[in-house]
Every structure is written in structure tokens, then in C-alpha cells.
Amino acid sequence: VGASGSGKSRLVEEWTASLRGALGARVFPGRCDPRESVPFRGLDALEDQLTPHGPGRLRLTATTPTIDPIPSREARERAFAALRDRLVEEATRRPVVVWVDDAQWAGPDTLALLVDLARPPLPTGLLFVVTARTDVHFPPEMVALRLSLGPLGEDDARQVAACAGSPELAAEIAAASAG
């Protein structure tokens, strides 16, 4: 979590890129866009990425406007379970990260699906990452670890600059992070 513009998305982008390169991880990024009004905002593409076509296709939502977009509770539970099974199966082959960015715009359906997908037990290779603004509070069952990003102080900025091989940039880095 962190203020708007604090670098949450950039940090996760860099981290997941390193996981892809070093471990061959499969990353399923999603973003909650407040201008969209789709069910499962932020996770709506996950279904497509796991099962793009064919008879095994999951049905989280209806495909045409003439059909009620909210399936029955039983159908929804089956779709959630099938999606979780596919994620767990994928995680047996390689590390998997499901990332929902800007979750302050997530709806109750997205939160319910996240809680269901991330319920214990999870295989070692499956991780859920949710980024949101600081003032957002999620259900306790969704939070295993909460990291807050804030401004970098001058000492932190010096460490970042030294790691980047440019110690002279410490003051600039501190200023850019509002520290």
C-alpha cells in the first residue's frame, strides 16, 4: 500500500520481471480501472489468460448482455474452484504470481474471488500480490503481509543510489520520492 504515485506499481513490475527472468515465473497482472464497470474488475482477464478457448473454458460471467451477468451461487462457486484449481496446477510447473493493481477500485465480486483463490492451503509456488492506496482496508483473510511504501529519507535514498552505482544521486532520489 502507499499513496498515489509512491511507486507501488513500478516496484511490483520490476519485481515480477525479475521473477520471470530468474525463475521463469508466470505473472498474471490485472488492474482495477475505475472507468470500467465489469464484473471481477482486475481479475477479469485471468480467466482468458488461463483458458483462452475450448471446452474447458470457465464461466465467471455471462458472455452476452441478454443473459444475467451474475451466475447462480453454485455456478459461481464451481467457477471459482475451477479457476483456483487451474492456478494451483500451473504453480506445480513454475512459480505463479497473480497481481491486482489499484485494488482500491476493486468491487465486492473481485474481493470475494481473491479471498476464495488465495484461501489456504496454497502451494509454495503460488503468490497473490495486491497493490492499493494507503487508505484502503481489505478483509483480514486477504492480508498475509502488508507492506507500506512511503517517502524515502535521505539515508534510504543514499542506499538506493549506492546500489544503483550513483551515490551522487541520493539527494535527487530523496526529493523525487518526497522524502
mmCIF file with all atom_site columns, C-alpha atoms in Angstrom:
data_model
loop_
_atom_site.group_PDB
_atom_site.id
_atom_site.type_symbol
_atom_site.label_atom_id
_atom_site.label_alt_id
_atom_site.label_comp_id
_atom_site.label_asym_id
_atom_site.label_entity_id
_atom_site.label_seq_id
_atom_site.pdbx_PDB_ins_code
_atom_site.Cartn_x
_atom_site.Cartn_y
_atom_site.Cartn_z
_atom_site.occupancy
_atom_site.B_iso_or_equiv
_atom_site.pdbx_formal_charge
_atom_site.auth_seq_id
_atom_site.auth_comp_id
_atom_site.auth_asym_id
_atom_site.auth_atom_id
_atom_site.pdbx_PDB_model_num
ATOM 1   C CA . VAL A 1 1   ? 0.000   0.000   0.000   1.00 0.00 ? 1   VAL A CA 1
ATOM 2   C CA . GLY A 1 2   ? 1.052   3.571   -0.480  1.00 0.00 ? 2   GLY A CA 1
ATOM 3   C CA . ALA A 1 3   ? -0.024  6.979   -1.655  1.00 0.00 ? 3   ALA A CA 1
ATOM 4   C CA . SER A 1 4   ? -0.854  7.556   -5.296  1.00 0.00 ? 4   SER A CA 1
ATOM 5   C CA . GLY A 1 5   ? 2.404   7.833   -7.228  1.00 0.00 ? 5   GLY A CA 1
ATOM 6   C CA . SER A 1 6   ? 4.533   6.262   -4.490  1.00 0.00 ? 6   SER A CA 1
ATOM 7   C CA . GLY A 1 7   ? 5.933   3.608   -6.834  1.00 0.00 ? 7   GLY A CA 1
ATOM 8   C CA . LYS A 1 8   ? 3.830   0.578   -5.874  1.00 0.00 ? 8   LYS A CA 1
ATOM 9   C CA . SER A 1 9   ? 3.121   -0.464  -9.447  1.00 0.00 ? 9   SER A CA 1
ATOM 10  C CA . ARG A 1 10  ? 6.664   0.167   -10.623 1.00 0.00 ? 10  ARG A CA 1
ATOM 11  C CA . LEU A 1 11  ? 8.093   -1.842  -7.728  1.00 0.00 ? 11  LEU A CA 1
ATOM 12  C CA . VAL A 1 12  ? 5.867   -4.843  -8.483  1.00 0.00 ? 12  VAL A CA 1
ATOM 13  C CA . GLU A 1 13  ? 6.566   -4.543  -12.244 1.00 0.00 ? 13  GLU A CA 1
ATOM 14  C CA . GLU A 1 14  ? 10.313  -4.696  -11.613 1.00 0.00 ? 14  GLU A CA 1
ATOM 15  C CA . TRP A 1 15  ? 9.991   -7.498  -9.083  1.00 0.00 ? 15  TRP A CA 1
ATOM 16  C CA . THR A 1 16  ? 7.773   -9.652  -11.324 1.00 0.00 ? 16  THR A CA 1
ATOM 17  C CA . ALA A 1 17  ? 10.093  -9.033  -14.290 1.00 0.00 ? 17  ALA A CA 1
ATOM 18  C CA . SER A 1 18  ? 12.981  -10.368 -12.217 1.00 0.00 ? 18  SER A CA 1
ATOM 19  C CA . LEU A 1 19  ? 10.900  -13.417 -11.254 1.00 0.00 ? 19  LEU A CA 1
ATOM 20  C CA . ARG A 1 20  ? 10.109  -14.075 -14.903 1.00 0.00 ? 20  ARG A CA 1
ATOM 21  C CA . GLY A 1 21  ? 13.774  -13.848 -15.842 1.00 0.00 ? 21  GLY A CA 1
ATOM 22  C CA . ALA A 1 22  ? 15.307  -15.716 -12.919 1.00 0.00 ? 22  ALA A CA 1
ATOM 23  C CA . LEU A 1 23  ? 12.660  -18.362 -12.252 1.00 0.00 ? 23  LEU A CA 1
ATOM 24  C CA . GLY A 1 24  ? 10.528  -18.478 -15.385 1.00 0.00 ? 24  GLY A CA 1
ATOM 25  C CA . ALA A 1 25  ? 7.551   -17.334 -13.314 1.00 0.00 ? 25  ALA A CA 1
ATOM 26  C CA . ARG A 1 26  ? 4.192   -16.813 -14.930 1.00 0.00 ? 26  ARG A CA 1
ATOM 27  C CA . VAL A 1 27  ? 2.684   -13.489 -13.919 1.00 0.00 ? 27  VAL A CA 1
ATOM 28  C CA . PHE A 1 28  ? -0.994  -12.694 -14.292 1.00 0.00 ? 28  PHE A CA 1
ATOM 29  C CA . PRO A 1 29  ? -1.248  -8.913  -13.972 1.00 0.00 ? 29  PRO A CA 1
ATOM 30  C CA . GLY A 1 30  ? -4.592  -7.204  -13.627 1.00 0.00 ? 30  GLY A CA 1
ATOM 31  C CA . ARG A 1 31  ? -5.604  -3.633  -12.944 1.00 0.00 ? 31  ARG A CA 1
ATOM 32  C CA . CYS A 1 32  ? -8.779  -2.245  -11.447 1.00 0.00 ? 32  CYS A CA 1
ATOM 33  C CA . ASP A 1 33  ? -9.796  0.682   -13.608 1.00 0.00 ? 33  ASP A CA 1
ATOM 34  C CA . PRO A 1 34  ? -12.449 2.939   -12.056 1.00 0.00 ? 34  PRO A CA 1
ATOM 35  C CA . ARG A 1 35  ? -13.781 3.765   -15.536 1.00 0.00 ? 35  ARG A CA 1
ATOM 36  C CA . GLU A 1 36  ? -14.633 0.124   -16.212 1.00 0.00 ? 36  GLU A CA 1
ATOM 37  C CA . SER A 1 37  ? -17.780 -1.432  -14.944 1.00 0.00 ? 37  SER A CA 1
ATOM 38  C CA . VAL A 1 38  ? -17.091 -5.097  -15.490 1.00 0.00 ? 38  VAL A CA 1
ATOM 39  C CA . PRO A 1 39  ? -17.532 -7.953  -13.062 1.00 0.00 ? 39  PRO A CA 1
ATOM 40  C CA . PHE A 1 40  ? -14.327 -9.115  -11.363 1.00 0.00 ? 40  PHE A CA 1
ATOM 41  C CA . ARG A 1 41  ? -12.507 -5.902  -12.275 1.00 0.00 ? 41  ARG A CA 1
ATOM 42  C CA . GLY A 1 42  ? -8.760  -6.561  -12.008 1.00 0.00 ? 42  GLY A CA 1
ATOM 43  C CA . LEU A 1 43  ? -9.202  -10.314 -12.386 1.00 0.00 ? 43  LEU A CA 1
ATOM 44  C CA . ASP A 1 44  ? -11.415 -10.311 -15.477 1.00 0.00 ? 44  ASP A CA 1
ATOM 45  C CA . ALA A 1 45  ? -8.529  -11.232 -17.792 1.00 0.00 ? 45  ALA A CA 1
ATOM 46  C CA . LEU A 1 46  ? -7.268  -14.062 -15.567 1.00 0.00 ? 46  LEU A CA 1
ATOM 47  C CA . GLU A 1 47  ? -9.894  -16.429 -16.924 1.00 0.00 ? 47  GLU A CA 1
ATOM 48  C CA . ASP A 1 48  ? -8.862  -15.612 -20.512 1.00 0.00 ? 48  ASP A CA 1
ATOM 49  C CA . GLN A 1 49  ? -5.160  -15.996 -19.758 1.00 0.00 ? 49  GLN A CA 1
ATOM 50  C CA . LEU A 1 50  ? -5.601  -19.414 -18.143 1.00 0.00 ? 50  LEU A CA 1
ATOM 51  C CA . THR A 1 51  ? -8.118  -20.872 -20.584 1.00 0.00 ? 51  THR A CA 1
ATOM 52  C CA . PRO A 1 52  ? -8.308  -18.804 -23.768 1.00 0.00 ? 52  PRO A CA 1
ATOM 53  C CA . HIS A 1 53  ? -10.526 -21.157 -25.803 1.00 0.00 ? 53  HIS A CA 1
ATOM 54  C CA . GLY A 1 54  ? -12.110 -24.539 -25.868 1.00 0.00 ? 54  GLY A CA 1
ATOM 55  C CA . PRO A 1 55  ? -14.483 -26.766 -23.935 1.00 0.00 ? 55  PRO A CA 1
ATOM 56  C CA . GLY A 1 56  ? -12.692 -26.307 -20.600 1.00 0.00 ? 56  GLY A CA 1
ATOM 57  C CA . ARG A 1 57  ? -13.488 -22.600 -20.579 1.00 0.00 ? 57  ARG A CA 1
ATOM 58  C CA . LEU A 1 58  ? -14.554 -21.212 -17.218 1.00 0.00 ? 58  LEU A CA 1
ATOM 59  C CA . ARG A 1 59  ? -17.657 -19.102 -16.919 1.00 0.00 ? 59  ARG A CA 1
ATOM 60  C CA . LEU A 1 60  ? -17.299 -16.454 -14.253 1.00 0.00 ? 60  LEU A CA 1
ATOM 61  C CA . THR A 1 61  ? -19.651 -14.117 -16.082 1.00 0.00 ? 61  THR A CA 1
ATOM 62  C CA . ALA A 1 62  ? -22.112 -14.273 -18.908 1.00 0.00 ? 62  ALA A CA 1
ATOM 63  C CA . THR A 1 63  ? -20.890 -13.517 -22.400 1.00 0.00 ? 63  THR A CA 1
ATOM 64  C CA . THR A 1 64  ? -23.865 -11.632 -23.779 1.00 0.00 ? 64  THR A CA 1
ATOM 65  C CA . PRO A 1 65  ? -25.795 -8.671  -22.416 1.00 0.00 ? 65  PRO A CA 1
ATOM 66  C CA . THR A 1 66  ? -29.069 -10.576 -22.759 1.00 0.00 ? 66  THR A CA 1
ATOM 67  C CA . ILE A 1 67  ? -28.058 -13.089 -20.089 1.00 0.00 ? 67  ILE A CA 1
ATOM 68  C CA . ASP A 1 68  ? -27.914 -12.197 -16.404 1.00 0.00 ? 68  ASP A CA 1
ATOM 69  C CA . PRO A 1 69  ? -24.217 -11.464 -15.741 1.00 0.00 ? 69  PRO A CA 1
ATOM 70  C CA . ILE A 1 70  ? -24.376 -12.958 -12.241 1.00 0.00 ? 70  ILE A CA 1
ATOM 71  C CA . PRO A 1 71  ? -24.492 -16.755 -12.316 1.00 0.00 ? 71  PRO A CA 1
ATOM 72  C CA . SER A 1 72  ? -26.148 -18.770 -9.577  1.00 0.00 ? 72  SER A CA 1
ATOM 73  C CA . ARG A 1 73  ? -24.231 -19.178 -6.331  1.00 0.00 ? 73  ARG A CA 1
ATOM 74  C CA . GLU A 1 74  ? -23.461 -22.834 -7.146  1.00 0.00 ? 74  GLU A CA 1
ATOM 75  C CA . ALA A 1 75  ? -22.236 -21.998 -10.654 1.00 0.00 ? 75  ALA A CA 1
ATOM 76  C CA . ARG A 1 76  ? -20.111 -19.203 -9.274  1.00 0.00 ? 76  ARG A CA 1
ATOM 77  C CA . GLU A 1 77  ? -18.584 -21.474 -6.609  1.00 0.00 ? 77  GLU A CA 1
ATOM 78  C CA . ARG A 1 78  ? -17.787 -24.087 -9.285  1.00 0.00 ? 78  ARG A CA 1
ATOM 79  C CA . ALA A 1 79  ? -16.157 -21.443 -11.493 1.00 0.00 ? 79  ALA A CA 1
ATOM 80  C CA . PHE A 1 80  ? -14.125 -20.089 -8.561  1.00 0.00 ? 80  PHE A CA 1
ATOM 81  C CA . ALA A 1 81  ? -12.990 -23.620 -7.655  1.00 0.00 ? 81  ALA A CA 1
ATOM 82  C CA . ALA A 1 82  ? -12.083 -24.436 -11.263 1.00 0.00 ? 82  ALA A CA 1
ATOM 83  C CA . LEU A 1 83  ? -10.087 -21.225 -11.615 1.00 0.00 ? 83  LEU A CA 1
ATOM 84  C CA . ARG A 1 84  ? -8.252  -21.932 -8.352  1.00 0.00 ? 84  ARG A CA 1
ATOM 85  C CA . ASP A 1 85  ? -7.532  -25.499 -9.491  1.00 0.00 ? 85  ASP A CA 1
ATOM 86  C CA . ARG A 1 86  ? -6.010  -24.184 -12.722 1.00 0.00 ? 86  ARG A CA 1
ATOM 87  C CA . LEU A 1 87  ? -3.836  -21.709 -10.835 1.00 0.00 ? 87  LEU A CA 1
ATOM 88  C CA . VAL A 1 88  ? -2.666  -24.430 -8.435  1.00 0.00 ? 88  VAL A CA 1
ATOM 89  C CA . GLU A 1 89  ? -1.962  -26.739 -11.387 1.00 0.00 ? 89  GLU A CA 1
ATOM 90  C CA . GLU A 1 90  ? 0.051   -24.014 -13.126 1.00 0.00 ? 90  GLU A CA 1
ATOM 91  C CA . ALA A 1 91  ? 2.003   -23.417 -9.898  1.00 0.00 ? 91  ALA A CA 1
ATOM 92  C CA . THR A 1 92  ? 3.141   -27.050 -9.882  1.00 0.00 ? 92  THR A CA 1
ATOM 93  C CA . ARG A 1 93  ? 5.024   -26.355 -13.135 1.00 0.00 ? 93  ARG A CA 1
ATOM 94  C CA . ARG A 1 94  ? 6.539   -22.965 -12.302 1.00 0.00 ? 94  ARG A CA 1
ATOM 95  C CA . PRO A 1 95  ? 6.080   -20.057 -9.881  1.00 0.00 ? 95  PRO A CA 1
ATOM 96  C CA . VAL A 1 96  ? 2.856   -18.110 -10.406 1.00 0.00 ? 96  VAL A CA 1
ATOM 97  C CA . VAL A 1 97  ? 2.076   -14.549 -9.322  1.00 0.00 ? 97  VAL A CA 1
ATOM 98  C CA . VAL A 1 98  ? -1.436  -13.122 -9.554  1.00 0.00 ? 98  VAL A CA 1
ATOM 99  C CA . TRP A 1 99  ? -1.175  -9.339  -9.250  1.00 0.00 ? 99  TRP A CA 1
ATOM 100 C CA . VAL A 1 100 ? -4.123  -6.985  -8.840  1.00 0.00 ? 100 VAL A CA 1
ATOM 101 C CA . ASP A 1 101 ? -3.078  -3.344  -9.147  1.00 0.00 ? 101 ASP A CA 1
ATOM 102 C CA . ASP A 1 102 ? -5.117  -0.335  -7.994  1.00 0.00 ? 102 ASP A CA 1
ATOM 103 C CA . ALA A 1 103 ? -7.291  -2.569  -5.834  1.00 0.00 ? 103 ALA A CA 1
ATOM 104 C CA . GLN A 1 104 ? -8.865  0.466   -4.201  1.00 0.00 ? 104 GLN A CA 1
ATOM 105 C CA . TRP A 1 105 ? -11.169 0.301   -7.251  1.00 0.00 ? 105 TRP A CA 1
ATOM 106 C CA . ALA A 1 106 ? -11.987 -3.408  -6.831  1.00 0.00 ? 106 ALA A CA 1
ATOM 107 C CA . GLY A 1 107 ? -15.610 -4.319  -6.338  1.00 0.00 ? 107 GLY A CA 1
ATOM 108 C CA . PRO A 1 108 ? -17.029 -6.813  -3.867  1.00 0.00 ? 108 PRO A CA 1
ATOM 109 C CA . ASP A 1 109 ? -17.029 -9.527  -6.556  1.00 0.00 ? 109 ASP A CA 1
ATOM 110 C CA . THR A 1 110 ? -13.282 -9.086  -7.121  1.00 0.00 ? 110 THR A CA 1
ATOM 111 C CA . LEU A 1 111 ? -12.586 -9.196  -3.383  1.00 0.00 ? 111 LEU A CA 1
ATOM 112 C CA . ALA A 1 112 ? -14.724 -12.323 -2.971  1.00 0.00 ? 112 ALA A CA 1
ATOM 113 C CA . LEU A 1 113 ? -12.865 -14.055 -5.808  1.00 0.00 ? 113 LEU A CA 1
ATOM 114 C CA . LEU A 1 114 ? -9.471  -13.034 -4.401  1.00 0.00 ? 114 LEU A CA 1
ATOM 115 C CA . VAL A 1 115 ? -10.376 -14.352 -0.944  1.00 0.00 ? 115 VAL A CA 1
ATOM 116 C CA . ASP A 1 116 ? -11.501 -17.623 -2.485  1.00 0.00 ? 116 ASP A CA 1
ATOM 117 C CA . LEU A 1 117 ? -8.472  -18.030 -4.767  1.00 0.00 ? 117 LEU A CA 1
ATOM 118 C CA . ALA A 1 118 ? -5.982  -17.226 -2.004  1.00 0.00 ? 118 ALA A CA 1
ATOM 119 C CA . ARG A 1 119 ? -7.505  -19.377 0.714   1.00 0.00 ? 119 ARG A CA 1
ATOM 120 C CA . PRO A 1 120 ? -5.171  -21.812 2.452   1.00 0.00 ? 120 PRO A CA 1
ATOM 121 C CA . PRO A 1 121 ? -3.634  -24.133 1.756   1.00 0.00 ? 121 PRO A CA 1
ATOM 122 C CA . LEU A 1 122 ? -1.728  -22.688 -1.189  1.00 0.00 ? 122 LEU A CA 1
ATOM 123 C CA . PRO A 1 123 ? 1.124   -24.416 -2.963  1.00 0.00 ? 123 PRO A CA 1
ATOM 124 C CA . THR A 1 124 ? 4.563   -22.937 -2.433  1.00 0.00 ? 124 THR A CA 1
ATOM 125 C CA . GLY A 1 125 ? 4.752   -21.561 -5.977  1.00 0.00 ? 125 GLY A CA 1
ATOM 126 C CA . LEU A 1 126 ? 1.525   -19.509 -5.924  1.00 0.00 ? 126 LEU A CA 1
ATOM 127 C CA . LEU A 1 127 ? 1.545   -15.909 -4.688  1.00 0.00 ? 127 LEU A CA 1
ATOM 128 C CA . PHE A 1 128 ? -1.082  -13.166 -4.720  1.00 0.00 ? 128 PHE A CA 1
ATOM 129 C CA . VAL A 1 129 ? 0.016   -9.521  -4.738  1.00 0.00 ? 129 VAL A CA 1
ATOM 130 C CA . VAL A 1 130 ? -2.478  -6.696  -4.304  1.00 0.00 ? 130 VAL A CA 1
ATOM 131 C CA . THR A 1 131 ? -1.452  -3.050  -4.578  1.00 0.00 ? 131 THR A CA 1
ATOM 132 C CA . ALA A 1 132 ? -3.680  -0.231  -3.385  1.00 0.00 ? 132 ALA A CA 1
ATOM 133 C CA . ARG A 1 133 ? -3.656  3.213   -1.869  1.00 0.00 ? 133 ARG A CA 1
ATOM 134 C CA . THR A 1 134 ? -2.901  3.554   1.823   1.00 0.00 ? 134 THR A CA 1
ATOM 135 C CA . ASP A 1 135 ? -6.437  4.354   2.952   1.00 0.00 ? 135 ASP A CA 1
ATOM 136 C CA . VAL A 1 136 ? -7.893  1.052   1.694   1.00 0.00 ? 136 VAL A CA 1
ATOM 137 C CA . HIS A 1 137 ? -8.727  -1.711  4.153   1.00 0.00 ? 137 HIS A CA 1
ATOM 138 C CA . PHE A 1 138 ? -9.162  -5.270  2.967   1.00 0.00 ? 138 PHE A CA 1
ATOM 139 C CA . PRO A 1 139 ? -10.834 -8.216  4.681   1.00 0.00 ? 139 PRO A CA 1
ATOM 140 C CA . PRO A 1 140 ? -8.400  -9.773  7.194   1.00 0.00 ? 140 PRO A CA 1
ATOM 141 C CA . GLU A 1 141 ? -8.446  -13.098 5.349   1.00 0.00 ? 141 GLU A CA 1
ATOM 142 C CA . MET A 1 142 ? -6.913  -11.309 2.335   1.00 0.00 ? 142 MET A CA 1
ATOM 143 C CA . VAL A 1 143 ? -3.866  -9.934  4.118   1.00 0.00 ? 143 VAL A CA 1
ATOM 144 C CA . ALA A 1 144 ? -0.928  -12.169 4.962   1.00 0.00 ? 144 ALA A CA 1
ATOM 145 C CA . LEU A 1 145 ? 1.665   -9.405  4.789   1.00 0.00 ? 145 LEU A CA 1
ATOM 146 C CA . ARG A 1 146 ? 1.075   -5.684  4.413   1.00 0.00 ? 146 ARG A CA 1
ATOM 147 C CA . LEU A 1 147 ? 3.925   -3.531  3.157   1.00 0.00 ? 147 LEU A CA 1
ATOM 148 C CA . SER A 1 148 ? 3.613   0.227   3.119   1.00 0.00 ? 148 SER A CA 1
ATOM 149 C CA . LEU A 1 149 ? 5.594   2.384   0.731   1.00 0.00 ? 149 LEU A CA 1
ATOM 150 C CA . GLY A 1 150 ? 6.363   5.880   1.820   1.00 0.00 ? 150 GLY A CA 1
ATOM 151 C CA . PRO A 1 151 ? 8.801   8.647   1.017   1.00 0.00 ? 151 PRO A CA 1
ATOM 152 C CA . LEU A 1 152 ? 12.475  7.742   1.115   1.00 0.00 ? 152 LEU A CA 1
ATOM 153 C CA . GLY A 1 153 ? 14.521  9.530   3.733   1.00 0.00 ? 153 GLY A CA 1
ATOM 154 C CA . GLU A 1 154 ? 17.987  10.769  2.829   1.00 0.00 ? 154 GLU A CA 1
ATOM 155 C CA . ASP A 1 155 ? 19.713  7.679   4.324   1.00 0.00 ? 155 ASP A CA 1
ATOM 156 C CA . ASP A 1 156 ? 17.431  5.338   2.358   1.00 0.00 ? 156 ASP A CA 1
ATOM 157 C CA . ALA A 1 157 ? 17.984  7.390   -0.789  1.00 0.00 ? 157 ALA A CA 1
ATOM 158 C CA . ARG A 1 158 ? 21.759  7.117   -0.301  1.00 0.00 ? 158 ARG A CA 1
ATOM 159 C CA . GLN A 1 159 ? 21.457  3.322   -0.085  1.00 0.00 ? 159 GLN A CA 1
ATOM 160 C CA . VAL A 1 160 ? 19.316  3.181   -3.239  1.00 0.00 ? 160 VAL A CA 1
ATOM 161 C CA . ALA A 1 161 ? 21.732  5.459   -5.086  1.00 0.00 ? 161 ALA A CA 1
ATOM 162 C CA . ALA A 1 162 ? 24.746  3.423   -3.929  1.00 0.00 ? 162 ALA A CA 1
ATOM 163 C CA . CYS A 1 163 ? 23.104  0.178   -5.096  1.00 0.00 ? 163 CYS A CA 1
ATOM 164 C CA . ALA A 1 164 ? 22.450  1.815   -8.444  1.00 0.00 ? 164 ALA A CA 1
ATOM 165 C CA . GLY A 1 165 ? 26.118  2.839   -8.648  1.00 0.00 ? 165 GLY A CA 1
ATOM 166 C CA . SER A 1 166 ? 25.348  6.576   -8.485  1.00 0.00 ? 166 SER A CA 1
ATOM 167 C CA . PRO A 1 167 ? 25.793  7.830   -4.893  1.00 0.00 ? 167 PRO A CA 1
ATOM 168 C CA . GLU A 1 168 ? 25.737  11.411  -6.153  1.00 0.00 ? 168 GLU A CA 1
ATOM 169 C CA . LEU A 1 169 ? 22.028  10.976  -6.984  1.00 0.00 ? 169 LEU A CA 1
ATOM 170 C CA . ALA A 1 170 ? 20.975  10.450  -3.335  1.00 0.00 ? 170 ALA A CA 1
ATOM 171 C CA . ALA A 1 171 ? 19.534  13.952  -2.848  1.00 0.00 ? 171 ALA A CA 1
ATOM 172 C CA . GLU A 1 172 ? 17.701  13.767  -6.189  1.00 0.00 ? 172 GLU A CA 1
ATOM 173 C CA . ILE A 1 173 ? 16.209  10.358  -5.301  1.00 0.00 ? 173 ILE A CA 1
ATOM 174 C CA . ALA A 1 174 ? 15.112  11.629  -1.870  1.00 0.00 ? 174 ALA A CA 1
ATOM 175 C CA . ALA A 1 175 ? 13.463  14.664  -3.458  1.00 0.00 ? 175 ALA A CA 1
ATOM 176 C CA . ALA A 1 176 ? 11.731  12.592  -6.157  1.00 0.00 ? 176 ALA A CA 1
ATOM 177 C CA . SER A 1 177 ? 10.236  10.279  -3.529  1.00 0.00 ? 177 SER A CA 1
ATOM 178 C CA . ALA A 1 178 ? 9.032   13.297  -1.490  1.00 0.00 ? 178 ALA A CA 1
ATOM 179 C CA . GLY A 1 179 ? 11.347  12.320  1.363   1.00 0.00 ? 179 GLY A CA 1
#
